[in-house]
CSV table of C-alpha atoms (C1' of nucleotides) in Angstrom, one decimal:
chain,number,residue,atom,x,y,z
A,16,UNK,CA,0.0,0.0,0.0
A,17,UNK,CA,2.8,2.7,-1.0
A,18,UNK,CA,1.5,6.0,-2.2
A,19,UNK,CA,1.3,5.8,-5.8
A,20,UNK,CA,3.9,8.6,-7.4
A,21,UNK,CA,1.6,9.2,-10.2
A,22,UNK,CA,0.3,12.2,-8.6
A,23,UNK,CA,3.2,13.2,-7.4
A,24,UNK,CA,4.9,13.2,-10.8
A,25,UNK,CA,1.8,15.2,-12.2
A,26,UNK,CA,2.1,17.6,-9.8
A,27,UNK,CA,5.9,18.6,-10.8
A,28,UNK,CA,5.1,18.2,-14.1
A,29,UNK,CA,2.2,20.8,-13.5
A,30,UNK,CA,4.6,23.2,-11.4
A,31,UNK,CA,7.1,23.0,-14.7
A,32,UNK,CA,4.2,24.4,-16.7
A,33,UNK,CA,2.5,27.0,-14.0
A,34,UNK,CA,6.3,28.2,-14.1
A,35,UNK,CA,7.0,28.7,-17.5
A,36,UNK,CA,3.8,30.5,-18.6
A,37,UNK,CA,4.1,32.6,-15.6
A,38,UNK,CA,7.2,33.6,-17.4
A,39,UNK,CA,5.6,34.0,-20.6
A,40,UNK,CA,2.7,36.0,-19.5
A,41,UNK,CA,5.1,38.4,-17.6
A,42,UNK,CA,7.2,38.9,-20.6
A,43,UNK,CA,4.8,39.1,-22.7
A,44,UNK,CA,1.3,39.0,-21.5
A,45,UNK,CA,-1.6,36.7,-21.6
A,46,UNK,CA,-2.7,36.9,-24.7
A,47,UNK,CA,0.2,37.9,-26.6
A,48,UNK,CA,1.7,34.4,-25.4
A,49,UNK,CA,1.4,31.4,-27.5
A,50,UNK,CA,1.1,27.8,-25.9
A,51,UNK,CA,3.9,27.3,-28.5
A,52,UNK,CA,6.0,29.9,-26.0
A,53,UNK,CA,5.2,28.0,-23.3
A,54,UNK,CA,6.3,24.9,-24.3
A,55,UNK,CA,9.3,26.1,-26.1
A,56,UNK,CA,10.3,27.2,-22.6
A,57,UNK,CA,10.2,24.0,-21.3
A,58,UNK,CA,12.2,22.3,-24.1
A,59,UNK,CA,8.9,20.5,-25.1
A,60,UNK,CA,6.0,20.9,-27.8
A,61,UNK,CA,2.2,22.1,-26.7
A,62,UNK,CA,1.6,18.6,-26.8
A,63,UNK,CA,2.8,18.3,-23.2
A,64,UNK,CA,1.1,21.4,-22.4
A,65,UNK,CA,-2.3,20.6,-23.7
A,66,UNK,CA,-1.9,17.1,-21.7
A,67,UNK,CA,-2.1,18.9,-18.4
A,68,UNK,CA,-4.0,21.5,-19.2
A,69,UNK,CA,-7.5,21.7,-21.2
A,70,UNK,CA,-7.2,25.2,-22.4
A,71,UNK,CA,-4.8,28.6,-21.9
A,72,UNK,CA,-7.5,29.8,-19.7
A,73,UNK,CA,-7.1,27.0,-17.0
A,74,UNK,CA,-3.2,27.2,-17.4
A,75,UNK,CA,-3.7,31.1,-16.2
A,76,UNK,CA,-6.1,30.5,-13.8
A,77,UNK,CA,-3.5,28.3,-12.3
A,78,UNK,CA,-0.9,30.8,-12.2
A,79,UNK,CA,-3.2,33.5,-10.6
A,80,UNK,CA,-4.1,30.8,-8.4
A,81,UNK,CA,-0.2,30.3,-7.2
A,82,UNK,CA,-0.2,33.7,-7.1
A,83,UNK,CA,-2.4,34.5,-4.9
A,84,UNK,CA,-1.5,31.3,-2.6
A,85,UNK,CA,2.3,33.4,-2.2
A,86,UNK,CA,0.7,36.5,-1.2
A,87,UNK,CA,-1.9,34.9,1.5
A,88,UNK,CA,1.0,33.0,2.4
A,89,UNK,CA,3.3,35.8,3.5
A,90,UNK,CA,0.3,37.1,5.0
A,91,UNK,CA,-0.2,34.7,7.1
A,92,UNK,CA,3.0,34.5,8.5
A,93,UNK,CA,2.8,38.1,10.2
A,94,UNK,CA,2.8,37.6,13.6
A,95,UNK,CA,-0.5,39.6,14.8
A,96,UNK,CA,0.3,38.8,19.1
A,97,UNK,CA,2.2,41.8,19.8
A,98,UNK,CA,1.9,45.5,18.7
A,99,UNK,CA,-0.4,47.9,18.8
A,100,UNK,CA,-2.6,48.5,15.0
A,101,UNK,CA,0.0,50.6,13.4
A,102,UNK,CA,2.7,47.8,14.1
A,103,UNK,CA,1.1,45.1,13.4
A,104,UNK,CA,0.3,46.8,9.9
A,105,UNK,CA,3.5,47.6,9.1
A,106,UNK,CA,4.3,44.1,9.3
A,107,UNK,CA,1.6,43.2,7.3
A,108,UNK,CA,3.0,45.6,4.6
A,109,UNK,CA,6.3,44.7,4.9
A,110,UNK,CA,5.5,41.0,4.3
A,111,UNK,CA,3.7,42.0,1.5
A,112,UNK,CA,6.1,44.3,0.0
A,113,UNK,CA,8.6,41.3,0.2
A,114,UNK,CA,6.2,38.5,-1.3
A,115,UNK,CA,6.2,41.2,-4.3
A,116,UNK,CA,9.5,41.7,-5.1
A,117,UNK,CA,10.2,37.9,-4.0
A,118,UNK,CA,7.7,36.4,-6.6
A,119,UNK,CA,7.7,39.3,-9.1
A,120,UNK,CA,6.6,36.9,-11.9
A,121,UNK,CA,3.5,35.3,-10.3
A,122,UNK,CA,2.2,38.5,-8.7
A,123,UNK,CA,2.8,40.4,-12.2
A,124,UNK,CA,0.3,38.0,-13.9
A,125,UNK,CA,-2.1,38.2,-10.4
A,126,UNK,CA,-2.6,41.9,-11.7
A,127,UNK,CA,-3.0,41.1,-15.4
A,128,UNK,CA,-6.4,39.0,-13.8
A,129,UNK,CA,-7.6,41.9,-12.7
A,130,UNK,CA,-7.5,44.0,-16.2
A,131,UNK,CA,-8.2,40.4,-18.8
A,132,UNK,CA,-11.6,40.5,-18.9
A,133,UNK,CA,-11.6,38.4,-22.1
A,134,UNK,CA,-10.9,34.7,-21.5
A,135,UNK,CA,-13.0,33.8,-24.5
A,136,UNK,CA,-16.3,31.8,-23.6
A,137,UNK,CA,-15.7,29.9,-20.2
A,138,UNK,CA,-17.5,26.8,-19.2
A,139,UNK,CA,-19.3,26.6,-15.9
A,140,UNK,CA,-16.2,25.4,-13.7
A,141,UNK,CA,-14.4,28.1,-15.4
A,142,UNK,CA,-16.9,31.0,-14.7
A,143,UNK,CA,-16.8,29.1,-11.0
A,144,UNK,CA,-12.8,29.4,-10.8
A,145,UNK,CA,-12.9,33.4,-11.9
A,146,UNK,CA,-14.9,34.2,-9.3
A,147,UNK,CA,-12.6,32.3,-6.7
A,148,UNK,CA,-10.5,34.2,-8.0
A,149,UNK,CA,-11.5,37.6,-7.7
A,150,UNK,CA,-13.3,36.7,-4.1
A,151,UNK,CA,-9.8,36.0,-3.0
A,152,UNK,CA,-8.1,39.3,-4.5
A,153,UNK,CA,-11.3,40.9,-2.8
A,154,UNK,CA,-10.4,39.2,0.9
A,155,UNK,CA,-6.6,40.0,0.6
A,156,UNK,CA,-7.7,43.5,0.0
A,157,UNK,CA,-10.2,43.8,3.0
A,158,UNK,CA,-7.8,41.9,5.8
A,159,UNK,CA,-6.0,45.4,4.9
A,160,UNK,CA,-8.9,47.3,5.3
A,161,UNK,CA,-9.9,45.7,8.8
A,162,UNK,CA,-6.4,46.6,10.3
A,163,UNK,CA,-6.0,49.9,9.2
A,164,UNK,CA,-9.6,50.6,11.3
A,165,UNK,CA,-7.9,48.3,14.0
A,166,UNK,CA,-5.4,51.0,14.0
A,167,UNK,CA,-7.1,54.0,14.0
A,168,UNK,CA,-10.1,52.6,16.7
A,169,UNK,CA,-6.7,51.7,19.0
A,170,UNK,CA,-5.5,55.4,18.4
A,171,UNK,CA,-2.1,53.8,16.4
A,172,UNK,CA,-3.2,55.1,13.1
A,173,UNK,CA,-4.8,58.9,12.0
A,174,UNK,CA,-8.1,58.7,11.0
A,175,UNK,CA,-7.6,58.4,6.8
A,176,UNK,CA,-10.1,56.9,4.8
A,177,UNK,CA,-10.0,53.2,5.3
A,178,UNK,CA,-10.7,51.6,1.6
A,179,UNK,CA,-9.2,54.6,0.0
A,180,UNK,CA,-6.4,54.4,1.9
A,181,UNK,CA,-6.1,50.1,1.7
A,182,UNK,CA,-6.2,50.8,-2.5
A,183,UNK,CA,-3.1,53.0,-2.4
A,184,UNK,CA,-1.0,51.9,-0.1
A,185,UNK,CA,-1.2,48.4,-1.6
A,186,UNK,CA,-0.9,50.0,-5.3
A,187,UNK,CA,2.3,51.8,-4.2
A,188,UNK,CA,3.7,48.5,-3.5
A,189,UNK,CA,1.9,46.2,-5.9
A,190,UNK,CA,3.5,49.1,-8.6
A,191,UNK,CA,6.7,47.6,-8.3
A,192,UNK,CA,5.4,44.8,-10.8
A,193,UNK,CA,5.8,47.9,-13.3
A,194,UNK,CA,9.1,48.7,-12.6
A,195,UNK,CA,10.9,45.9,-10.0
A,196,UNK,CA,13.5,43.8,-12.3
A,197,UNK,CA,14.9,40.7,-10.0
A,198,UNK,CA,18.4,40.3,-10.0
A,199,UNK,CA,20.1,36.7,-10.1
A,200,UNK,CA,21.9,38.1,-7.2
A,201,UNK,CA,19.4,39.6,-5.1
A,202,UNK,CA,18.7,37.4,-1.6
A,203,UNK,CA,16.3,37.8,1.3
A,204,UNK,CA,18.5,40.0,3.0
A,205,UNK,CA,18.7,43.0,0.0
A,206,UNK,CA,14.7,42.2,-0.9
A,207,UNK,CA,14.7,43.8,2.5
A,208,UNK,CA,16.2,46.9,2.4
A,209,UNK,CA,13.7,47.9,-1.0
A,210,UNK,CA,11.2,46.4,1.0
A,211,UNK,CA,11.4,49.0,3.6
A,212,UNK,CA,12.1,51.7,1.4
A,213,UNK,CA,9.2,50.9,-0.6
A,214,UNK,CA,7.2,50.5,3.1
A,215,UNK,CA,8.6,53.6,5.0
A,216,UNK,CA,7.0,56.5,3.5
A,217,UNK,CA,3.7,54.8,3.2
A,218,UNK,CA,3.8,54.5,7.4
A,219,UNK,CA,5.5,57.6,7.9
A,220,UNK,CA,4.8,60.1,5.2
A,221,UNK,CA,7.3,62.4,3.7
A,222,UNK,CA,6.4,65.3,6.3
A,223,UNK,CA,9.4,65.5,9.0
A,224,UNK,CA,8.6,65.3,12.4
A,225,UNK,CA,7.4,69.4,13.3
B,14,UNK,CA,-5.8,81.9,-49.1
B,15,UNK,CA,-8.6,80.1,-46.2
B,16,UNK,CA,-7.3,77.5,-44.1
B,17,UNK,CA,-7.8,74.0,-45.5
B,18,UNK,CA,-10.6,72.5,-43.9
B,19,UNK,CA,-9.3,69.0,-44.5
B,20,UNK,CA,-6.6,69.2,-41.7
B,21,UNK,CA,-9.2,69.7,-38.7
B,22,UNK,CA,-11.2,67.1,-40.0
B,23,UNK,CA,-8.5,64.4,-40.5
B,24,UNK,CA,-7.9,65.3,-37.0
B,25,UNK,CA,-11.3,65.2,-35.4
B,26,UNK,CA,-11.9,61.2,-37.3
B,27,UNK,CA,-8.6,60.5,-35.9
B,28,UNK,CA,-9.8,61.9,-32.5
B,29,UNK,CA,-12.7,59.7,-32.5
B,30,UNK,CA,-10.7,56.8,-33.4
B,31,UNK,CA,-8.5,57.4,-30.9
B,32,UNK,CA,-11.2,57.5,-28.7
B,33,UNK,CA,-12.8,54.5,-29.3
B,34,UNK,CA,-9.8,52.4,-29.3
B,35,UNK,CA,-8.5,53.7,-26.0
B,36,UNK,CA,-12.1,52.5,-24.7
B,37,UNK,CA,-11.4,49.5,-26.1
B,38,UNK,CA,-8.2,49.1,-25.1
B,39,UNK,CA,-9.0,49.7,-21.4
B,40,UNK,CA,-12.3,47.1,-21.6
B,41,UNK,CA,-10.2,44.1,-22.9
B,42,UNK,CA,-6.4,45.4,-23.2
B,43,UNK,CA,-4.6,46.1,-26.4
B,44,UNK,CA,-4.3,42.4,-27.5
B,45,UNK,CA,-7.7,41.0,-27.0
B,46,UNK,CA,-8.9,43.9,-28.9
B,47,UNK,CA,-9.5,43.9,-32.4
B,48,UNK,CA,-9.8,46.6,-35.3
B,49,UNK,CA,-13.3,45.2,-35.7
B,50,UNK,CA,-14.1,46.4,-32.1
B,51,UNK,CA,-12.8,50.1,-32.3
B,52,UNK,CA,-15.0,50.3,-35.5
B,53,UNK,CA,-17.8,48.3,-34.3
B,54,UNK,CA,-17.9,51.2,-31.5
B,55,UNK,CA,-17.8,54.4,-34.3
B,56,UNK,CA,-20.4,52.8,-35.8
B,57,UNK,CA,-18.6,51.6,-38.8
B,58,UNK,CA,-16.6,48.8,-40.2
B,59,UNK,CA,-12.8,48.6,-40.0
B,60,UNK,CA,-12.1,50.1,-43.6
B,61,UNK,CA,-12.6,53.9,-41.9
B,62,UNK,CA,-9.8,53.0,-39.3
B,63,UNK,CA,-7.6,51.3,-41.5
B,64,UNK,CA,-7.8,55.1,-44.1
B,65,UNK,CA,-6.8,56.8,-40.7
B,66,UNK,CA,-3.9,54.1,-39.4
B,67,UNK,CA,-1.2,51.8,-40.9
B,68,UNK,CA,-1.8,49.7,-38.3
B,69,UNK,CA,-3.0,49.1,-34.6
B,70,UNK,CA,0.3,49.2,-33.4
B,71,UNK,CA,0.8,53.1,-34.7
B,72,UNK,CA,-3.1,53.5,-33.1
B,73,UNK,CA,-1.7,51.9,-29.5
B,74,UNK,CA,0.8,54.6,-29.9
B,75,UNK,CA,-1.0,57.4,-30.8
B,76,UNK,CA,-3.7,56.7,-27.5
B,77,UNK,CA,-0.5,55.9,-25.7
B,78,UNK,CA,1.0,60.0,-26.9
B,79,UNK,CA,-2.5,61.4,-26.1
B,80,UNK,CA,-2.6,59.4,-22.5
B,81,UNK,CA,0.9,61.0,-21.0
B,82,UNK,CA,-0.3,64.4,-23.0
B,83,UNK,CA,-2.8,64.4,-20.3
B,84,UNK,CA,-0.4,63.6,-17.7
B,85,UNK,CA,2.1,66.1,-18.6
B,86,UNK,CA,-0.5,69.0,-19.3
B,87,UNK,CA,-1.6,68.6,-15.5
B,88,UNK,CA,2.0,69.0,-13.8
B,89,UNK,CA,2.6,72.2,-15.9
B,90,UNK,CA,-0.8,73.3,-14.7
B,91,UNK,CA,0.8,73.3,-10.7
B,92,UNK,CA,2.1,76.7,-9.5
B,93,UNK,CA,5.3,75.6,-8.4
B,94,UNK,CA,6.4,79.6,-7.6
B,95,UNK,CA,5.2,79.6,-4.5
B,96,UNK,CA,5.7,77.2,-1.3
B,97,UNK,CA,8.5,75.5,-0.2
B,98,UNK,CA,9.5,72.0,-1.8
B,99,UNK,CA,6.6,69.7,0.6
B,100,UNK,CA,3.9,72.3,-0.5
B,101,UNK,CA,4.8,71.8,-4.8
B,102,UNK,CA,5.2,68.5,-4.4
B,103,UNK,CA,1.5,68.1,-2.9
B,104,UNK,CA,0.5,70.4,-5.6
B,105,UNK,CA,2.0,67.6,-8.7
B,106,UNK,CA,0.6,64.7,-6.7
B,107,UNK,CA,-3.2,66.4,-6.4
B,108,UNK,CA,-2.7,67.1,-10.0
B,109,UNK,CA,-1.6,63.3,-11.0
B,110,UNK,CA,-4.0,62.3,-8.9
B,111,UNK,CA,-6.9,63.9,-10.4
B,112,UNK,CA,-5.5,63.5,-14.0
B,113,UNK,CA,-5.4,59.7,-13.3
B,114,UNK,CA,-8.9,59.7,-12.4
B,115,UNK,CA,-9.9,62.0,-15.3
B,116,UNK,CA,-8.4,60.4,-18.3
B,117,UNK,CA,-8.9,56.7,-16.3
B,118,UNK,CA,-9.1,55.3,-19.7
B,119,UNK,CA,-6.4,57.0,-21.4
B,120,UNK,CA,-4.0,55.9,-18.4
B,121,UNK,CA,-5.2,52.8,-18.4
B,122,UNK,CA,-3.6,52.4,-21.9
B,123,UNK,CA,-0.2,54.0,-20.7
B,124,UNK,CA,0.3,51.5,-18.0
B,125,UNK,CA,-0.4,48.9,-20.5
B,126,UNK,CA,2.0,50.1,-22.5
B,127,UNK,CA,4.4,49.6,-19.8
B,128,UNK,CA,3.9,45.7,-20.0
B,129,UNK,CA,3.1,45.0,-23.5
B,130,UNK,CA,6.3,44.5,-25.4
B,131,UNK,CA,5.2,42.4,-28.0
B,132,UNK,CA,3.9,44.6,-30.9
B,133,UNK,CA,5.1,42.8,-33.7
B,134,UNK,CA,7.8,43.8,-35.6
B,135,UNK,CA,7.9,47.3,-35.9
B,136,UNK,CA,9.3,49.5,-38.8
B,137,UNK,CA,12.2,52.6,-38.1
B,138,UNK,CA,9.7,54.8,-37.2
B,139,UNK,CA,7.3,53.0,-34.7
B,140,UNK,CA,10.5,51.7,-32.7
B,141,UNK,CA,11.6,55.6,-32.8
B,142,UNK,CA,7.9,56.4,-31.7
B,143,UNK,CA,8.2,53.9,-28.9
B,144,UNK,CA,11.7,55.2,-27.7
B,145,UNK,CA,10.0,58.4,-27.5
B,146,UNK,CA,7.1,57.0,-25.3
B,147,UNK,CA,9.3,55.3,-23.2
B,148,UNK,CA,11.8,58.6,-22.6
B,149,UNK,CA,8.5,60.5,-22.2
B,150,UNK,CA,7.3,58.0,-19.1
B,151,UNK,CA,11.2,58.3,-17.4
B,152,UNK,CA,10.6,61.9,-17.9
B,153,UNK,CA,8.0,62.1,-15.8
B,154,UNK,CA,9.0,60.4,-13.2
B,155,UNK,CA,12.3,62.4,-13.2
B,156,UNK,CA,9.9,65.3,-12.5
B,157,UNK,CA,8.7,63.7,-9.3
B,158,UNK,CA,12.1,62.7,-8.1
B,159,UNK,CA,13.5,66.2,-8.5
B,160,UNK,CA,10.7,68.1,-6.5
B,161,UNK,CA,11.1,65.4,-3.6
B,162,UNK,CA,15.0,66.4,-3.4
B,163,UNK,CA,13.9,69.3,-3.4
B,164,UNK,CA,11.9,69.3,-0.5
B,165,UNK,CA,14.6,67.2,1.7
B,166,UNK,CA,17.2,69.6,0.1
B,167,UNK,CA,14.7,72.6,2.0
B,168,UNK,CA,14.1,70.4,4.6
B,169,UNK,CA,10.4,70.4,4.4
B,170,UNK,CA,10.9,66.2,3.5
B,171,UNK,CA,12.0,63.8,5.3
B,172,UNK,CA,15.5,61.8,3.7
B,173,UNK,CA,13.5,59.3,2.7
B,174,UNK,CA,15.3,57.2,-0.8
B,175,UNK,CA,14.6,59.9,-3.8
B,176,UNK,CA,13.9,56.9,-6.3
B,177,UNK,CA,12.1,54.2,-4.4
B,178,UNK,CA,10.0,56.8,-3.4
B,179,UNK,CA,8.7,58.5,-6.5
B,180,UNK,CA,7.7,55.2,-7.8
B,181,UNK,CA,5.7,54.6,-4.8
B,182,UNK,CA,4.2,57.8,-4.4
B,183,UNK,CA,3.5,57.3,-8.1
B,184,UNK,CA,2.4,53.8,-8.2
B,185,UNK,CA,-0.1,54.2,-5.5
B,186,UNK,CA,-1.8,57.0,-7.8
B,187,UNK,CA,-1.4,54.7,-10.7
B,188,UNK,CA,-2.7,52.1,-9.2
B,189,UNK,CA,-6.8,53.5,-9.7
B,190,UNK,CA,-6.8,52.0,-13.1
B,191,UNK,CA,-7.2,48.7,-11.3
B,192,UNK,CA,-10.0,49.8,-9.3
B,193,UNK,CA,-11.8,53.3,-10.2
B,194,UNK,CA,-14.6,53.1,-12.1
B,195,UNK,CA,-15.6,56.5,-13.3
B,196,UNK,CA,-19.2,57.7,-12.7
B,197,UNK,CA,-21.4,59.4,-15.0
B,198,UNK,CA,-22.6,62.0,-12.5
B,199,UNK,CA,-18.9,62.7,-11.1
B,200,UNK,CA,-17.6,66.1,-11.7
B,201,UNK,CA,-14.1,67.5,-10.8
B,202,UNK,CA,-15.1,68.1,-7.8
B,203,UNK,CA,-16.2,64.5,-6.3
B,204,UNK,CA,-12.9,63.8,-8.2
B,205,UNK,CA,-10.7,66.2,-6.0
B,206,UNK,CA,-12.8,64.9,-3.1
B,207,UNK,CA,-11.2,61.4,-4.0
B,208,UNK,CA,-7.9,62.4,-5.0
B,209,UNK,CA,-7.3,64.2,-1.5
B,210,UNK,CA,-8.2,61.1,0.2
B,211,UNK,CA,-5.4,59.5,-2.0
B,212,UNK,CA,-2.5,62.0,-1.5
B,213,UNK,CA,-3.4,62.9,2.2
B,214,UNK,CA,-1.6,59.4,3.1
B,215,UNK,CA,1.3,59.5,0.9
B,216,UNK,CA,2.0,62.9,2.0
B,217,UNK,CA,0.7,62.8,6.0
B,218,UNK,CA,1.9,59.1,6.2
B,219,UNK,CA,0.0,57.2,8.8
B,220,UNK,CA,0.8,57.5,11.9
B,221,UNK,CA,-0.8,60.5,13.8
B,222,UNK,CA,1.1,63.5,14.8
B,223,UNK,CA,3.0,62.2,18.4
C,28,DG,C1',-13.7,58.5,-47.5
C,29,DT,C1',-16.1,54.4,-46.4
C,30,DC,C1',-17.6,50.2,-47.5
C,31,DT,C1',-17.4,44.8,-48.7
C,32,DA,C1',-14.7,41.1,-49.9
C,33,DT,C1',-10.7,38.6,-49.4
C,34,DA,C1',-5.8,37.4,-49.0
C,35,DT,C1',-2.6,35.9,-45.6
C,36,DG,C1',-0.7,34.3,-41.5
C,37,DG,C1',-1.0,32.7,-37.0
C,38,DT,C1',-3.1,30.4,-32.8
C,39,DG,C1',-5.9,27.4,-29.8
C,40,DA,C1',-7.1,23.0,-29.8
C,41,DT,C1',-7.5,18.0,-31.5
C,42,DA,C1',-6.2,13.4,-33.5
C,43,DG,C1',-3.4,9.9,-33.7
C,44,DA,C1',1.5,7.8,-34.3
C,45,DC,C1',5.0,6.2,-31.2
D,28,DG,C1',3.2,10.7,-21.8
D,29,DT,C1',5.0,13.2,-25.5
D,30,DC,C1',5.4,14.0,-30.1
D,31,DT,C1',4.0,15.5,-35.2
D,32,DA,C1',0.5,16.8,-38.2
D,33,DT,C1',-3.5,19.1,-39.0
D,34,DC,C1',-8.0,21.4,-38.5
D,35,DA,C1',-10.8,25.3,-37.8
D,36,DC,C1',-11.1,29.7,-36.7
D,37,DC,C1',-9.9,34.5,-36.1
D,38,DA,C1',-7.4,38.9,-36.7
D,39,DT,C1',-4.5,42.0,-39.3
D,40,DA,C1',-4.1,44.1,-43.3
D,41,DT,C1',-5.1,44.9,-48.4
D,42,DA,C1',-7.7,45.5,-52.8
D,43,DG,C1',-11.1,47.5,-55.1
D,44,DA,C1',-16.2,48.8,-55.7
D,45,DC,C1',-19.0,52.8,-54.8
DNA sequence: GTCTATATGGTGATAGAC
DNA sequence: GTCTATCACCATATAGAC
């Protein structure tokens, strides 16, 4: 009774793909990518593609998905214990701001989900996985949203608008898709350092202390 | 000697086209839309864009011009004579900010023309057109960058990191393509309502005065 | 100047050999 | 499980009628 490694197998194989068209799609976006491209990647023809995946809207969905998985992920790692509002959401956006620059590919084709409205005509699973989809971008956005009005109800935080405020301080970092290029030496340690650049004059402002 | 009339009216079809395909554009991005869709939306068939344009690639460029005219016409709208280097710098970013939300589509457009790099192959004159697009976005940014040395150089800014922070600043802004949706009864004012609540945390930062 | 009709090339997806 | 060959469709762009 040994686990089969079919699935196993399938699952790497799967990975291999979700990697290489996340590539693709950042390069070059969705649509301008052929399955071709993504297989050419891999050192392979579509037909490997097309035996994992149905269609080259399931392949995306599955990047978005892995996408959003990394950015939930980093999320959940903030430790929420100790801190007042204010410092537990600079901890939230520093996580953040690293789980951008870390997995710059994924997260650039998360954002491409939110402009593509034009998958072609999706079948009912399909309609069913878009809206997982955008529910989860819609969660990420509001866990945000409940701790900057954790921090102004506890005093940490002025009293800004809450969902306008969510939308740009998330943007400022989620901008760096634009303009962030990783660097095959980069490590943990100088993802940092832009990190809290990136986070330091969204908790602080420009304004110096009167 | 009277002015040729043909001139204006070359350039008002063109404006219409460029109209219509910036719509388009910002609906389904430049890719998934086709020629048949900017005409289908004038009300005609694809031969009227095609007298007007080579090509969709010289249209995406000519929405892409029009987008960061918009952009450009606001900063030199912003008194910079009077107020020290905080005080202008607020000025450009309630300017973007309202531009952004003004031209939503147009700017839509220009951020996709940040990612798309896959146009074809392009003849000596649309690469020269897209070098110019491309100095005309690092321009811009440049502006930013100066006024916020500016304002540390004064002292009226804290030394926060000149670069990292003009793209955040920026991207924040930038970010409303994602999630503005203009309204048909909103007038510049609900707009400046909006765009205060959108620099007041860049600028004031987050954490109340101690 | 605008239309219809069409040439041309490319892309998603499938069938079937191995 | 992966490949080659191919289909069917769609989009850019052009030609030519009106």
């Amino acid at each position: 009774m040994t686990e089969k490694p079919q699935k196993p197998n399938r699952t790497r194989r799967k990975d291999e793909i979700i990697a290489s068209a996340a590539q693709c799609f950042m390069e070059q976006g969705y649509h301008a990518t052929t399955i071709d491209d993504v297989a050419r990647r891999l050192g392979s023809t579509k037909g490997r593609v097309y035996h994992y995946y149905a269609s080259k809207t399931d392949l995306f969905f599955d990047v978005h998905r892995v996408g959003m998985g990394f950015l939930f992920d980093a999320l959940d790692e903030v430790v929420v214990g100790s801190g007042d509002g204010a410092t537990v959401l600079r901890r939230m956006l520093m996580a953040h701001a690293n789980a951008m620059l870390e997995h710059h590919t994924f997260e650039n084709v998360v954002a491409q989900g939110v402009q593509v409205h034009r998958f072609g005509t999706l079948n009912g699973d399909q309609r069913a996985t878009l809206q997982n989809l955008i529910a989860s971008r819609d969660r990420f956005e509001a866990a945000f949203k409940r701790q900057i009005q954790t921090g102004i109800d506890d005093g940490s935080l002025r009293a800004v608008d809450v969902s306008v405020t969510a939308k740009v301080l998330l943007g400022g970092l989620q901008w760096s898709i634009f303009w962030y290029r990783p660097q095959p030496n980069d490590s943990v340690a100088t993802r940092d350092v832009l990190a809290r650049k990136m986070v330091d004059p969204l908790m602080q402002g420009l304004l110096p202390v009167a």
